[in-house]
Coordinates of C-alpha atoms and ligand atoms in Angstrom, one line a residue:
M48 CA 0.0 0.0 0.0
R49 CA 1.4 3.4 -1.1
T50 CA 1.6 6.6 0.8
V51 CA 0.4 9.4 -1.5
Y52 CA 0.2 13.2 -1.1
V53 CA -3.1 15.2 -1.4
N54 CA -3.4 18.9 -0.6
G55 CA -0.9 19.1 2.3
Q56 CA -1.4 15.6 3.7
Y57 CA 0.5 12.3 3.3
L58 CA -2.2 9.5 3.3
P59 CA -2.5 5.8 2.6
E60 CA -3.7 5.6 -1.0
Q61 CA -7.2 4.3 -0.2
E62 CA -7.8 7.3 2.1
A63 CA -6.8 9.9 -0.5
T64 CA -9.8 11.6 -2.1
V65 CA -10.5 14.4 -4.6
S66 CA -13.9 16.1 -5.0
I67 CA -16.3 15.1 -7.9
F68 CA -16.4 18.9 -8.6
D69 CA -12.7 19.1 -9.1
R70 CA -12.1 20.8 -12.5
G71 CA -9.4 18.2 -13.2
F72 CA -12.1 15.6 -13.2
L73 CA -14.9 17.6 -15.0
F74 CA -12.8 19.6 -17.5
A75 CA -9.3 18.0 -17.6
D76 CA -8.4 21.4 -16.2
G77 CA -5.0 20.4 -14.8
V78 CA -1.4 19.9 -15.6
Y79 CA 1.1 17.2 -14.6
E80 CA 4.7 16.2 -14.4
V81 CA 6.5 12.9 -14.3
T82 CA 9.9 12.8 -12.7
S83 CA 11.9 9.6 -12.8
V84 CA 13.8 8.2 -9.8
L85 CA 17.1 6.3 -10.1
G86 CA 19.0 5.1 -7.0
G87 CA 16.4 6.8 -4.9
K88 CA 17.2 10.2 -6.5
L89 CA 15.2 12.5 -8.7
I90 CA 16.3 13.0 -12.3
D91 CA 16.0 16.5 -13.9
F92 CA 13.8 17.7 -11.0
E93 CA 14.6 21.4 -11.7
G94 CA 13.5 21.1 -15.3
H95 CA 10.2 19.5 -14.4
L96 CA 9.5 22.1 -11.8
A97 CA 10.2 24.9 -14.3
R98 CA 7.9 23.4 -16.9
L99 CA 5.2 22.9 -14.2
K100 CA 5.3 26.6 -13.4
R101 CA 5.2 27.5 -17.1
S102 CA 2.2 25.1 -17.7
L103 CA 0.3 26.7 -14.7
G104 CA 1.1 30.2 -16.0
E105 CA -0.1 29.4 -19.5
L106 CA -3.5 28.3 -18.1
D107 CA -3.8 31.0 -15.4
I108 CA -3.9 28.4 -12.7
A109 CA -2.6 29.8 -9.5
E110 CA 0.6 28.4 -8.2
P111 CA -0.4 26.1 -5.3
A112 CA 0.8 27.0 -1.8
D113 CA 3.0 23.9 -1.9
I114 CA 5.0 25.1 -4.9
G115 CA 8.1 25.9 -2.7
N116 CA 7.9 22.5 -1.0
L117 CA 7.6 20.2 -4.0
L118 CA 11.2 19.0 -3.9
E119 CA 10.7 18.0 -0.2
I120 CA 7.4 16.4 -1.0
H121 CA 8.9 14.4 -3.9
R122 CA 11.7 13.2 -1.7
E123 CA 9.5 12.3 1.2
L124 CA 7.3 10.2 -1.0
V125 CA 10.3 8.4 -2.5
R126 CA 11.5 7.8 1.1
L127 CA 8.2 6.6 2.5
N128 CA 7.5 4.3 -0.4
E129 CA 11.1 3.1 -0.6
I130 CA 11.4 3.9 -4.3
D131 CA 14.8 2.9 -5.8
E132 CA 13.8 3.0 -9.4
G133 CA 10.5 4.4 -10.5
L134 CA 8.8 7.7 -10.9
V135 CA 6.9 10.4 -9.0
Y136 CA 3.7 11.6 -10.7
L137 CA 2.5 15.2 -9.8
Q138 CA -0.8 16.7 -10.8
V139 CA -2.1 20.2 -10.1
T140 CA -5.7 21.1 -11.1
R141 CA -7.6 24.3 -10.9
G142 CA -9.4 22.8 -7.9
D143 CA -12.9 22.4 -6.7
P144 CA -15.2 25.4 -7.0
G145 CA -18.2 23.4 -5.6
D146 CA -20.1 23.3 -8.8
R147 CA -19.7 22.8 -12.6
D148 CA -19.2 26.0 -14.5
F149 CA -17.1 26.6 -17.7
I150 CA -16.0 30.0 -16.3
Y151 CA -12.8 29.7 -14.2
P152 CA -13.5 30.2 -10.4
G153 CA -11.9 33.1 -8.5
A154 CA -8.9 33.1 -6.2
E155 CA -10.9 31.6 -3.4
T156 CA -10.7 28.2 -5.1
E157 CA -7.3 26.7 -4.4
P158 CA -5.6 24.4 -6.8
T159 CA -5.6 20.6 -6.0
V160 CA -2.2 19.0 -5.6
V161 CA -1.8 15.3 -5.9
L162 CA 1.5 13.3 -5.9
F163 CA 2.1 9.6 -6.0
T164 CA 4.9 7.2 -6.7
Q165 CA 5.2 4.2 -9.0
S166 CA 8.0 1.7 -8.5
K167 CA 9.7 0.4 -11.7
P168 CA 12.5 -1.9 -10.9
G169 CA 15.0 -2.1 -13.9
L170 CA 14.0 1.4 -15.2
G171 CA 17.6 2.5 -15.3
S172 CA 19.1 -0.5 -17.0
A173 CA 21.9 0.3 -19.5
Q174 CA 19.8 -1.0 -22.3
P175 CA 16.0 -1.2 -22.2
A176 CA 14.4 -4.6 -22.1
G177 CA 13.5 -6.0 -25.5
A178 CA 15.0 -5.3 -28.9
G179 CA 13.7 -1.7 -29.3
L180 CA 10.2 -0.3 -30.0
R181 CA 8.0 -0.9 -33.0
V182 CA 5.9 2.2 -33.8
I183 CA 3.1 3.0 -36.2
T184 CA 2.3 6.5 -37.5
I185 CA -1.2 8.0 -36.8
P186 CA -2.7 11.4 -37.5
D187 CA -2.1 13.9 -34.7
E188 CA -5.6 14.8 -33.6
R189 CA -4.7 16.6 -30.3
W190 CA -5.5 20.2 -29.5
G191 CA -3.2 23.0 -30.5
R192 CA -1.3 23.8 -27.2
R193 CA 0.7 20.6 -26.8
D194 CA 3.5 22.7 -25.2
I195 CA 1.4 22.8 -22.1
K196 CA 1.5 19.5 -20.2
T197 CA -2.2 19.1 -19.5
V198 CA -3.9 15.9 -18.2
Q199 CA -6.0 15.7 -21.4
L200 CA -4.4 12.5 -22.5
L201 CA -7.3 10.7 -24.2
Y202 CA -6.0 11.0 -27.7
P203 CA -2.5 9.8 -26.7
S204 CA -4.2 6.9 -24.9
M205 CA -6.2 6.1 -28.1
G206 CA -2.9 6.3 -30.0
K207 CA -1.4 3.6 -27.7
M208 CA -4.5 1.5 -28.2
M209 CA -4.2 1.9 -32.0
A210 CA -0.6 0.8 -31.7
K211 CA -1.5 -2.2 -29.6
A212 CA -4.2 -3.2 -32.1
A213 CA -1.6 -3.1 -34.8
G214 CA 0.8 -5.3 -32.8
A215 CA 3.1 -2.4 -32.2
D216 CA 4.5 -0.7 -29.0
D217 CA 3.7 3.0 -29.6
A218 CA 2.6 5.5 -32.2
W219 CA 4.2 8.6 -33.7
M220 CA 1.8 11.3 -34.6
V221 CA 1.8 13.1 -37.9
E222 CA 0.4 16.5 -38.8
D223 CA 0.7 18.3 -42.2
G224 CA 2.9 15.4 -43.4
Q225 CA 5.4 15.6 -40.6
V226 CA 6.0 13.7 -37.4
T227 CA 5.2 15.8 -34.3
E228 CA 6.1 13.4 -31.5
G229 CA 5.3 10.1 -29.9
T230 CA 2.1 9.6 -27.8
S231 CA 4.2 10.2 -24.6
N232 CA 7.7 10.9 -25.8
N233 CA 9.7 13.0 -28.3
A234 CA 10.7 11.4 -31.6
Y235 CA 14.1 11.3 -33.3
I236 CA 15.7 9.9 -36.4
V237 CA 19.4 9.6 -37.3
K238 CA 20.6 9.7 -40.9
D239 CA 24.3 9.8 -41.9
G240 CA 25.2 10.6 -38.3
V241 CA 22.8 13.6 -38.1
I242 CA 20.3 13.5 -35.3
V243 CA 16.9 15.0 -36.4
T244 CA 14.1 15.9 -34.1
R245 CA 11.2 18.3 -34.5
H246 CA 11.8 22.0 -33.5
L247 CA 10.1 23.4 -30.5
S248 CA 6.8 25.2 -30.9
N249 CA 3.2 24.8 -29.6
D250 CA 2.9 21.6 -31.6
I251 CA 5.0 19.4 -29.3
L252 CA 5.8 19.1 -25.6
H253 CA 9.1 20.7 -24.8
G254 CA 10.6 17.5 -23.3
I255 CA 12.9 17.9 -20.3
T256 CA 14.7 14.7 -21.4
R257 CA 14.9 16.2 -25.0
A258 CA 16.6 19.3 -23.8
A259 CA 19.2 17.3 -21.8
V260 CA 19.8 14.7 -24.5
L261 CA 20.3 17.4 -27.2
R262 CA 22.8 19.2 -24.9
F263 CA 24.8 16.0 -24.3
A264 CA 24.7 15.2 -28.0
R265 CA 26.1 18.6 -28.9
E266 CA 28.7 18.3 -26.2
A267 CA 29.8 15.0 -27.7
Q268 CA 30.2 16.7 -31.1
M269 CA 27.2 15.0 -32.6
V270 CA 25.3 17.0 -35.2
V271 CA 21.7 17.9 -34.3
E272 CA 19.0 19.3 -36.6
E273 CA 15.8 20.6 -35.0
R274 CA 13.3 20.4 -37.8
G275 CA 10.2 18.4 -38.9
F276 CA 10.7 15.1 -40.8
T277 CA 8.2 13.0 -42.7
P278 CA 7.3 9.3 -42.0
E279 CA 9.0 8.4 -45.3
E280 CA 12.2 10.0 -44.1
A281 CA 11.9 8.2 -40.8
R282 CA 11.4 4.8 -42.5
A283 CA 14.5 5.4 -44.5
A284 CA 16.6 6.5 -41.5
D285 CA 19.6 4.6 -40.2
E286 CA 18.2 4.8 -36.6
A287 CA 15.3 6.1 -34.7
F288 CA 14.6 6.6 -31.0
V289 CA 12.4 8.3 -28.4
T290 CA 13.1 10.2 -25.2
S291 CA 11.0 10.9 -22.1
A292 CA 11.3 10.9 -18.3
T293 CA 10.2 7.3 -18.2
T294 CA 12.1 5.9 -21.1
F295 CA 15.2 8.1 -21.1
V296 CA 16.6 7.3 -24.6
T297 CA 14.9 4.2 -26.1
P298 CA 15.6 2.9 -29.6
V299 CA 12.9 2.4 -32.2
V300 CA 13.6 -0.4 -34.6
E301 CA 10.5 -0.5 -36.8
I302 CA 8.1 2.2 -38.2
D303 CA 4.9 1.1 -39.9
G304 CA 6.2 -2.4 -40.3
Q305 CA 9.5 -1.3 -41.9
A306 CA 12.7 -2.2 -40.2
I307 CA 14.9 0.9 -39.4
G308 CA 18.5 0.5 -40.5
T309 CA 19.5 -3.1 -39.6
G310 CA 16.3 -3.5 -37.4
V311 CA 18.2 -3.5 -34.1
P312 CA 19.0 -0.7 -31.7
G313 CA 21.6 1.6 -33.3
P314 CA 24.9 3.0 -31.9
V315 CA 23.8 6.6 -31.6
A316 CA 20.7 5.8 -29.5
R317 CA 22.7 3.3 -27.4
R318 CA 25.4 5.8 -26.8
L319 CA 23.0 8.7 -26.0
R320 CA 21.2 6.5 -23.5
E321 CA 24.5 5.7 -21.8
I322 CA 25.5 9.4 -21.7
Y323 CA 22.1 10.5 -20.5
L324 CA 22.0 8.0 -17.7
D325 CA 25.6 8.8 -16.6
E326 CA 25.2 12.5 -16.7
S327 CA 21.7 12.9 -15.3
L328 CA 22.7 10.6 -12.3
K329 CA 25.5 13.1 -11.5
T330 CA 22.9 15.9 -11.0
A331 CA 20.2 13.7 -9.5
I332 CA 18.9 15.1 -6.2
Ligands
PDD186 N1 5.2 12.1 -21.0 N2 5.9 14.4 -25.5 C1 4.8 14.0 -24.9 C2 3.5 14.1 -25.6 C3 4.8 13.5 -23.6 O1 3.7 13.1 -22.9 C4 6.1 13.4 -22.9 C5 6.3 12.9 -21.5 C6 7.3 13.8 -23.6 C7 8.6 13.8 -23.0 O2 8.8 14.8 -22.1 P1 9.8 14.6 -20.9 O3 11.1 14.3 -21.5 O4 9.8 15.9 -20.2 O5 9.3 13.4 -20.0 C8 7.1 14.3 -24.9 C9 5.3 11.6 -19.7 C10 6.5 10.8 -19.4 C11 4.0 10.8 -19.4 O6 3.0 11.3 -19.8 O7 4.0 9.8 -18.7

């Protein structure tokens, strides 16, 4: 049984409750972050906190009173639940105004803050289990502010189900002929040694792992191009991979049934995963 955090209290998970009028429940009016834990320490915590503040600001959700204590709360949950490898999920919603109304409530309604942990033994293994991901491409039918990390995850969830139905592991979403990102990760290809990933805009989530991986790639003298790419270009690439807080760097070996390169995890993705794990552990807190 886990200990979770809800609005200032650490509680056994079955005693933690949120109102049926909570706008997160009624309107998906909330934002979230997922921070991974390796060796009992938080990876890229500062980046996740900064993006949380940005997401709240973009939606005019007040910063919760807990904002200054989030590091301590994350650490306390990791300690109480004895997480060695896993993640901390954090969600902040606009709160419970006591009724359903499209209009945002006033300042008297305080945001709801929920955090819980998930244990994932093996998360930080040097190479992920299996031979790499198989992805399909699907149309990107999400809303237009994908840079805000909202809890409206129904379409990404549908995308994962489409992938599952097709016998694949995940889906890459395509808009105006170009890949935006994966259902819950950023997407990359490698061709002739050049790493290509979509440029930042409102069309994709500005991945915290993406920022770190691109920095490490450039420091290692790898060439990075931030631009859109087509599914055809991806299928003809030498390598492909995804990044996220829960997958770090994970190779993609097949797109729409077509093997990428030699059909096994490529050297660039493998190297970037090693560098990311080494470097991010150094700054884990
Ligand atoms: N998802 N793009 C999308 C659409 C995402 O949902 C995520 C993360 C990313 C990668 O961002 P980061 O590197 O900051 O984790 C990109 C999280 C892990 C999730 O929903 O579980």
